[in-house]
GROMACS .gro file of C-alpha atoms in nm:
model
  315
    1UNK     CA    1  -0.534  -1.495   1.091
    2UNK     CA    2  -0.207  -1.360   1.228
    3UNK     CA    3   0.095  -1.388   1.000
    4UNK     CA    4   0.272  -1.617   1.252
    5UNK     CA    5  -0.022  -1.857   1.238
    6UNK     CA    6  -0.019  -1.841   0.856
    7UNK     CA    7   0.343  -1.927   0.858
    8UNK     CA    8   0.292  -2.223   1.083
    9UNK     CA    9   0.003  -2.345   0.860
   10UNK     CA   10   0.231  -2.314   0.554
   11UNK     CA   11   0.506  -2.501   0.732
   12UNK     CA   12   0.279  -2.791   0.818
   13UNK     CA   13   0.195  -2.829   0.447
   14UNK     CA   14   0.536  -2.779   0.300
   15UNK     CA   15   0.798  -2.911   0.531
   16UNK     CA   16   0.704  -3.279   0.551
   17UNK     CA   17   1.000  -3.432   0.725
   18UNK     CA   18   1.235  -3.152   0.618
   19UNK     CA   19   1.440  -2.949   0.859
   20UNK     CA   20   1.266  -2.640   0.995
   21UNK     CA   21   1.419  -2.358   1.193
   22UNK     CA   22   1.209  -2.089   1.352
   23UNK     CA   23   1.303  -1.820   1.603
   24UNK     CA   24   1.132  -1.485   1.666
   25UNK     CA   25   1.352  -1.339   1.392
   26UNK     CA   26   1.376  -1.616   1.134
   27UNK     CA   27   1.150  -1.850   0.944
   28UNK     CA   28   1.277  -2.108   0.710
   29UNK     CA   29   1.248  -2.462   0.579
   30UNK     CA   30   1.443  -2.676   0.333
   31UNK     CA   31   1.361  -2.845   0.002
   32UNK     CA   32   1.644  -3.093  -0.047
   33UNK     CA   33   1.958  -2.883  -0.008
   34UNK     CA   34   1.775  -2.553  -0.088
   35UNK     CA   35   1.675  -2.334   0.204
   36UNK     CA   36   1.351  -2.135   0.177
   37UNK     CA   37   1.397  -1.813   0.370
   38UNK     CA   38   1.256  -1.464   0.399
   39UNK     CA   39   0.895  -1.557   0.359
   40UNK     CA   40   0.662  -1.255   0.322
   41UNK     CA   41   0.288  -1.262   0.282
   42UNK     CA   42   0.189  -1.093  -0.051
   43UNK     CA   43  -0.075  -0.820  -0.029
   44UNK     CA   44  -0.361  -0.829  -0.280
   45UNK     CA   45  -0.558  -0.545  -0.416
   46UNK     CA   46  -0.700  -0.310  -0.149
   47UNK     CA   47  -0.455  -0.459   0.108
   48UNK     CA   48  -0.636  -0.786   0.106
   49UNK     CA   49  -0.413  -1.091   0.164
   50UNK     CA   50  -0.669  -1.332   0.027
   51UNK     CA   51  -0.774  -1.381  -0.333
   52UNK     CA   52  -1.138  -1.385  -0.436
   53UNK     CA   53  -1.153  -1.759  -0.368
   54UNK     CA   54  -0.975  -1.725  -0.031
   55UNK     CA   55  -0.624  -1.832  -0.122
   56UNK     CA   56  -0.288  -1.696   0.000
   57UNK     CA   57   0.050  -1.636  -0.162
   58UNK     CA   58   0.401  -1.536  -0.038
   59UNK     CA   59   0.734  -1.420  -0.178
   60UNK     CA   60   1.046  -1.589  -0.047
   61UNK     CA   61   1.410  -1.682  -0.135
   62UNK     CA   62   1.530  -2.024  -0.235
   63UNK     CA   63   1.908  -2.020  -0.217
   64UNK     CA   64   1.999  -1.730  -0.451
   65UNK     CA   65   1.664  -1.734  -0.629
   66UNK     CA   66   1.355  -1.538  -0.541
   67UNK     CA   67   1.042  -1.751  -0.553
   68UNK     CA   68   0.671  -1.728  -0.513
   69UNK     CA   69   0.474  -1.968  -0.294
   70UNK     CA   70   0.101  -1.988  -0.348
   71UNK     CA   71  -0.201  -2.184  -0.248
   72UNK     CA   72  -0.419  -2.358  -0.507
   73UNK     CA   73  -0.782  -2.461  -0.441
   74UNK     CA   74  -0.685  -2.829  -0.409
   75UNK     CA   75  -0.388  -3.066  -0.437
   76UNK     CA   76  -0.523  -3.179  -0.773
   77UNK     CA   77  -0.528  -2.825  -0.909
   78UNK     CA   78  -0.166  -2.773  -0.789
   79UNK     CA   79  -0.061  -3.088  -0.975
   80UNK     CA   80  -0.247  -2.967  -1.283
   81UNK     CA   81  -0.059  -2.630  -1.280
   82UNK     CA   82   0.274  -2.803  -1.218
   83UNK     CA   83   0.210  -3.027  -1.517
   84UNK     CA   84   0.125  -2.715  -1.738
   85UNK     CA   85   0.447  -2.550  -1.628
   86UNK     CA   86   0.647  -2.854  -1.731
   87UNK     CA   87   0.458  -2.892  -2.063
   88UNK     CA   88   0.677  -2.784  -2.358
   89UNK     CA   89   0.372  -2.615  -2.514
   90UNK     CA   90   0.333  -2.374  -2.224
   91UNK     CA   91   0.665  -2.347  -2.039
   92UNK     CA   92   0.752  -2.013  -2.211
   93UNK     CA   93   0.428  -1.864  -2.090
   94UNK     CA   94   0.432  -1.979  -1.727
   95UNK     CA   95   0.673  -1.955  -1.433
   96UNK     CA   96   0.892  -2.256  -1.375
   97UNK     CA   97   0.759  -2.481  -1.098
   98UNK     CA   98   1.028  -2.589  -0.844
   99UNK     CA   99   0.826  -2.776  -0.590
  100UNK     CA  100   0.477  -2.897  -0.503
  101UNK     CA  101   0.337  -3.010  -0.169
  102UNK     CA  102  -0.029  -3.079  -0.139
  103UNK     CA  103  -0.212  -2.765  -0.254
  104UNK     CA  104   0.097  -2.542  -0.241
  105UNK     CA  105   0.341  -2.458  -0.524
  106UNK     CA  106   0.691  -2.303  -0.509
  107UNK     CA  107   0.746  -2.130  -0.848
  108UNK     CA  108   0.987  -1.899  -1.021
  109UNK     CA  109   0.956  -1.529  -0.936
  110UNK     CA  110   0.930  -1.385  -1.284
  111UNK     CA  111   1.167  -1.095  -1.331
  112UNK     CA  112   1.087  -0.867  -1.623
  113UNK     CA  113   0.890  -0.573  -1.740
  114UNK     CA  114   0.554  -0.482  -1.599
  115UNK     CA  115   0.320  -0.327  -1.850
  116UNK     CA  116   0.011  -0.109  -1.873
  117UNK     CA  117  -0.241  -0.061  -2.153
  118UNK     CA  118  -0.051   0.252  -2.259
  119UNK     CA  119   0.237   0.036  -2.357
  120UNK     CA  120   0.018  -0.177  -2.582
  121UNK     CA  121  -0.140   0.132  -2.741
  122UNK     CA  122   0.211   0.251  -2.840
  123UNK     CA  123   0.347  -0.088  -2.950
  124UNK     CA  124   0.136  -0.316  -3.175
  125UNK     CA  125   0.400  -0.591  -3.154
  126UNK     CA  126   0.354  -0.591  -2.775
  127UNK     CA  127  -0.017  -0.624  -2.828
  128UNK     CA  128   0.043  -0.932  -3.053
  129UNK     CA  129   0.257  -1.091  -2.783
  130UNK     CA  130  -0.019  -1.039  -2.530
  131UNK     CA  131  -0.289  -1.197  -2.744
  132UNK     CA  132  -0.049  -1.479  -2.818
  133UNK     CA  133  -0.080  -1.575  -2.450
  134UNK     CA  134  -0.458  -1.607  -2.483
  135UNK     CA  135  -0.441  -1.796  -2.804
  136UNK     CA  136  -0.174  -2.038  -2.681
  137UNK     CA  137  -0.417  -2.154  -2.413
  138UNK     CA  138  -0.737  -2.128  -2.620
  139UNK     CA  139  -0.622  -2.366  -2.896
  140UNK     CA  140  -0.482  -2.637  -2.657
  141UNK     CA  141  -0.633  -2.909  -2.449
  142UNK     CA  142  -0.459  -3.144  -2.205
  143UNK     CA  143  -0.533  -3.494  -2.090
  144UNK     CA  144  -0.413  -3.434  -1.736
  145UNK     CA  145  -0.678  -3.180  -1.641
  146UNK     CA  146  -0.830  -3.314  -1.312
  147UNK     CA  147  -1.186  -3.214  -1.414
  148UNK     CA  148  -1.205  -3.002  -1.098
  149UNK     CA  149  -1.428  -2.716  -0.996
  150UNK     CA  150  -1.472  -2.434  -1.234
  151UNK     CA  151  -1.432  -2.073  -1.117
  152UNK     CA  152  -1.734  -1.938  -1.297
  153UNK     CA  153  -1.978  -2.199  -1.173
  154UNK     CA  154  -1.862  -2.344  -0.846
  155UNK     CA  155  -1.703  -2.047  -0.684
  156UNK     CA  156  -1.943  -1.783  -0.807
  157UNK     CA  157  -2.229  -2.002  -0.691
  158UNK     CA  158  -2.082  -2.008  -0.342
  159UNK     CA  159  -2.085  -1.634  -0.334
  160UNK     CA  160  -2.459  -1.629  -0.415
  161UNK     CA  161  -2.545  -1.888  -0.156
  162UNK     CA  162  -2.449  -1.653   0.121
  163UNK     CA  163  -2.697  -1.395   0.005
  164UNK     CA  164  -2.990  -1.581  -0.147
  165UNK     CA  165  -3.184  -1.597   0.188
  166UNK     CA  166  -3.158  -1.220   0.244
  167UNK     CA  167  -3.155  -1.071  -0.102
  168UNK     CA  168  -3.408  -1.106  -0.390
  169UNK     CA  169  -3.189  -1.313  -0.619
  170UNK     CA  170  -3.362  -1.639  -0.671
  171UNK     CA  171  -3.531  -1.538  -1.000
  172UNK     CA  172  -3.206  -1.406  -1.136
  173UNK     CA  173  -3.010  -1.720  -1.051
  174UNK     CA  174  -3.286  -1.936  -1.197
  175UNK     CA  175  -3.292  -1.743  -1.523
  176UNK     CA  176  -2.910  -1.744  -1.554
  177UNK     CA  177  -2.891  -2.114  -1.484
  178UNK     CA  178  -3.162  -2.192  -1.751
  179UNK     CA  179  -2.975  -1.990  -2.008
  180UNK     CA  180  -2.642  -2.150  -1.925
  181UNK     CA  181  -2.785  -2.495  -1.960
  182UNK     CA  182  -2.973  -2.422  -2.283
  183UNK     CA  183  -2.707  -2.225  -2.470
  184UNK     CA  184  -2.380  -2.363  -2.345
  185UNK     CA  185  -2.120  -2.397  -2.632
  186UNK     CA  186  -2.059  -2.756  -2.724
  187UNK     CA  187  -1.708  -2.678  -2.844
  188UNK     CA  188  -1.420  -2.905  -2.754
  189UNK     CA  189  -1.266  -2.826  -2.413
  190UNK     CA  190  -0.969  -2.584  -2.420
  191UNK     CA  191  -0.752  -2.422  -2.156
  192UNK     CA  192  -0.902  -2.115  -1.986
  193UNK     CA  193  -0.706  -1.853  -1.790
  194UNK     CA  194  -0.965  -1.615  -1.646
  195UNK     CA  195  -0.722  -1.326  -1.571
  196UNK     CA  196  -0.491  -1.248  -1.858
  197UNK     CA  197  -0.454  -0.880  -1.795
  198UNK     CA  198  -0.158  -0.636  -1.774
  199UNK     CA  199  -0.135  -0.662  -1.393
  200UNK     CA  200  -0.105  -1.045  -1.421
  201UNK     CA  201   0.158  -1.071  -1.687
  202UNK     CA  202   0.530  -0.994  -1.702
  203UNK     CA  203   0.726  -0.944  -2.016
  204UNK     CA  204   1.023  -1.178  -2.008
  205UNK     CA  205   1.310  -1.023  -2.208
  206UNK     CA  206   1.487  -1.362  -2.239
  207UNK     CA  207   1.204  -1.534  -2.424
  208UNK     CA  208   1.044  -1.207  -2.562
  209UNK     CA  209   0.711  -1.348  -2.441
  210UNK     CA  210   0.464  -1.264  -2.173
  211UNK     CA  211   0.440  -1.493  -1.876
  212UNK     CA  212   0.119  -1.522  -1.681
  213UNK     CA  213   0.208  -1.494  -1.307
  214UNK     CA  214  -0.118  -1.562  -1.123
  215UNK     CA  215  -0.236  -1.902  -1.241
  216UNK     CA  216  -0.431  -2.059  -0.951
  217UNK     CA  217  -0.760  -2.035  -1.144
  218UNK     CA  218  -0.654  -2.218  -1.458
  219UNK     CA  219  -0.921  -2.459  -1.587
  220UNK     CA  220  -1.041  -2.624  -1.907
  221UNK     CA  221  -1.383  -2.543  -2.049
  222UNK     CA  222  -1.590  -2.514  -2.364
  223UNK     CA  223  -1.653  -2.143  -2.296
  224UNK     CA  224  -1.289  -2.029  -2.268
  225UNK     CA  225  -1.368  -1.716  -2.473
  226UNK     CA  226  -1.516  -1.557  -2.162
  227UNK     CA  227  -1.150  -1.492  -2.073
  228UNK     CA  228  -1.155  -1.204  -2.320
  229UNK     CA  229  -1.427  -1.037  -2.105
  230UNK     CA  230  -1.190  -1.009  -1.810
  231UNK     CA  231  -0.929  -0.862  -2.032
  232UNK     CA  232  -1.174  -0.602  -2.166
  233UNK     CA  233  -1.275  -0.510  -1.812
  234UNK     CA  234  -0.916  -0.408  -1.743
  235UNK     CA  235  -0.947  -0.162  -2.029
  236UNK     CA  236  -1.194   0.058  -1.839
  237UNK     CA  237  -1.160   0.421  -1.939
  238UNK     CA  238  -0.965   0.352  -2.254
  239UNK     CA  239  -1.080   0.436  -2.609
  240UNK     CA  240  -1.294   0.169  -2.777
  241UNK     CA  241  -1.015   0.137  -3.040
  242UNK     CA  242  -0.795  -0.045  -2.792
  243UNK     CA  243  -1.047  -0.334  -2.762
  244UNK     CA  244  -1.092  -0.346  -3.136
  245UNK     CA  245  -0.715  -0.378  -3.188
  246UNK     CA  246  -0.690  -0.639  -2.920
  247UNK     CA  247  -0.959  -0.857  -3.083
  248UNK     CA  248  -0.806  -0.807  -3.435
  249UNK     CA  249  -0.468  -0.913  -3.287
  250UNK     CA  250  -0.636  -1.223  -3.125
  251UNK     CA  251  -0.779  -1.312  -3.469
  252UNK     CA  252  -0.444  -1.259  -3.642
  253UNK     CA  253  -0.292  -1.499  -3.389
  254UNK     CA  254  -0.532  -1.765  -3.509
  255UNK     CA  255  -0.818  -1.713  -3.257
  256UNK     CA  256  -1.182  -1.773  -3.340
  257UNK     CA  257  -1.440  -1.524  -3.204
  258UNK     CA  258  -1.756  -1.672  -3.379
  259UNK     CA  259  -1.872  -1.869  -3.066
  260UNK     CA  260  -1.930  -1.536  -2.888
  261UNK     CA  261  -2.181  -1.440  -3.151
  262UNK     CA  262  -2.333  -1.788  -3.184
  263UNK     CA  263  -2.380  -1.814  -2.815
  264UNK     CA  264  -2.438  -1.452  -2.719
  265UNK     CA  265  -2.710  -1.527  -2.459
  266UNK     CA  266  -2.482  -1.772  -2.278
  267UNK     CA  267  -2.182  -1.537  -2.255
  268UNK     CA  268  -2.394  -1.235  -2.151
  269UNK     CA  269  -2.558  -1.436  -1.883
  270UNK     CA  270  -2.237  -1.588  -1.755
  271UNK     CA  271  -2.066  -1.251  -1.731
  272UNK     CA  272  -2.361  -1.084  -1.556
  273UNK     CA  273  -2.351  -1.374  -1.309
  274UNK     CA  274  -1.988  -1.287  -1.234
  275UNK     CA  275  -2.055  -0.909  -1.201
  276UNK     CA  276  -2.343  -0.960  -0.959
  277UNK     CA  277  -2.138  -1.210  -0.757
  278UNK     CA  278  -1.839  -0.967  -0.744
  279UNK     CA  279  -2.066  -0.682  -0.631
  280UNK     CA  280  -2.202  -0.890  -0.346
  281UNK     CA  281  -1.855  -1.001  -0.236
  282UNK     CA  282  -1.736  -0.644  -0.230
  283UNK     CA  283  -2.025  -0.544  -0.009
  284UNK     CA  284  -2.212  -0.359  -0.287
  285UNK     CA  285  -2.542  -0.537  -0.235
  286UNK     CA  286  -2.754  -0.260  -0.392
  287UNK     CA  287  -2.542  -0.262  -0.704
  288UNK     CA  288  -2.563  -0.638  -0.726
  289UNK     CA  289  -2.936  -0.646  -0.694
  290UNK     CA  290  -2.975  -0.363  -0.945
  291UNK     CA  291  -2.769  -0.556  -1.206
  292UNK     CA  292  -2.974  -0.870  -1.144
  293UNK     CA  293  -3.300  -0.672  -1.192
  294UNK     CA  294  -3.172  -0.508  -1.518
  295UNK     CA  295  -3.075  -0.851  -1.647
  296UNK     CA  296  -3.424  -0.980  -1.576
  297UNK     CA  297  -3.604  -0.690  -1.740
  298UNK     CA  298  -3.370  -0.695  -2.040
  299UNK     CA  299  -3.221  -0.347  -1.998
  300UNK     CA  300  -2.855  -0.448  -1.961
  301UNK     CA  301  -2.656  -0.375  -2.269
  302UNK     CA  302  -2.473  -0.642  -2.476
  303UNK     CA  303  -2.121  -0.693  -2.354
  304UNK     CA  304  -1.865  -0.465  -2.529
  305UNK     CA  305  -1.661  -0.758  -2.658
  306UNK     CA  306  -1.965  -0.904  -2.838
  307UNK     CA  307  -2.080  -0.566  -2.955
  308UNK     CA  308  -1.737  -0.484  -3.104
  309UNK     CA  309  -1.716  -0.823  -3.274
  310UNK     CA  310  -2.053  -0.774  -3.437
  311UNK     CA  311  -1.991  -0.409  -3.535
  312UNK     CA  312  -1.652  -0.478  -3.681
  313UNK     CA  313  -1.761  -0.818  -3.831
  314UNK     CA  314  -1.472  -0.998  -3.655
  315UNK     CA  315  -1.609  -1.340  -3.706
   0.00000   0.00000   0.00000
């Protein structure tokens, strides 16, 4: 879709009855007395403008403030994230939300320090502040969650459906679904953010806390600890000690890792389901089928998070 068409689609959702001015060189709309100008489509990894679930985001200016505009998977999900942003328990960890219209949000552009894993290796206090983000979400539940679709089940399943008629995946999907149903944790629901990694957090010097900046996949589940698997994946190529220190810091912040041991089959199956789906989406069909076959024949190794927890007795 051309950027001009994307802008027109955004306008239809956001402007309502607000004033809109467009010329070949300008694009803007107004929220109350605040003009939204300078809208630019944000690029994702590999120059892709769409996220993994097909959603868009933009940078813009609102008066003197820089803002981010992004699309959620539904109007209910957008309202949920807006409520989280306004909740006193989470406002230090999330961008301020300025405006919501249907499935779109206009939020604070977080200014601060970007980090890499090298920063954490050299600063244990920074590591503690990072795991505090995970723990803040993992010990809380909210009564305004819309009970919407879940990334791991609904959206990963949609990836498989495109391939199941042409690739030998039926046995794999059936085995995974049986394990997930039989071994699902019956813990109370908690908030889950499936992408707390260095590229998705900014260190806010004012609050001395990390803020999560990509929040369109927030949900609430009983298997929220799978979030740690995504974090570990971003540590690729780093010494094993980094993962151990992260998990110890998570425990020191009050986290509980025991469910990962008690429901090892569930979490290994769930994560393999994601890896296969990601491979298929990225056009790596042979890799996806190979992972599925190794899962079925039992030759895939235990996930490094679970292996480290068991080896270090972090439960």
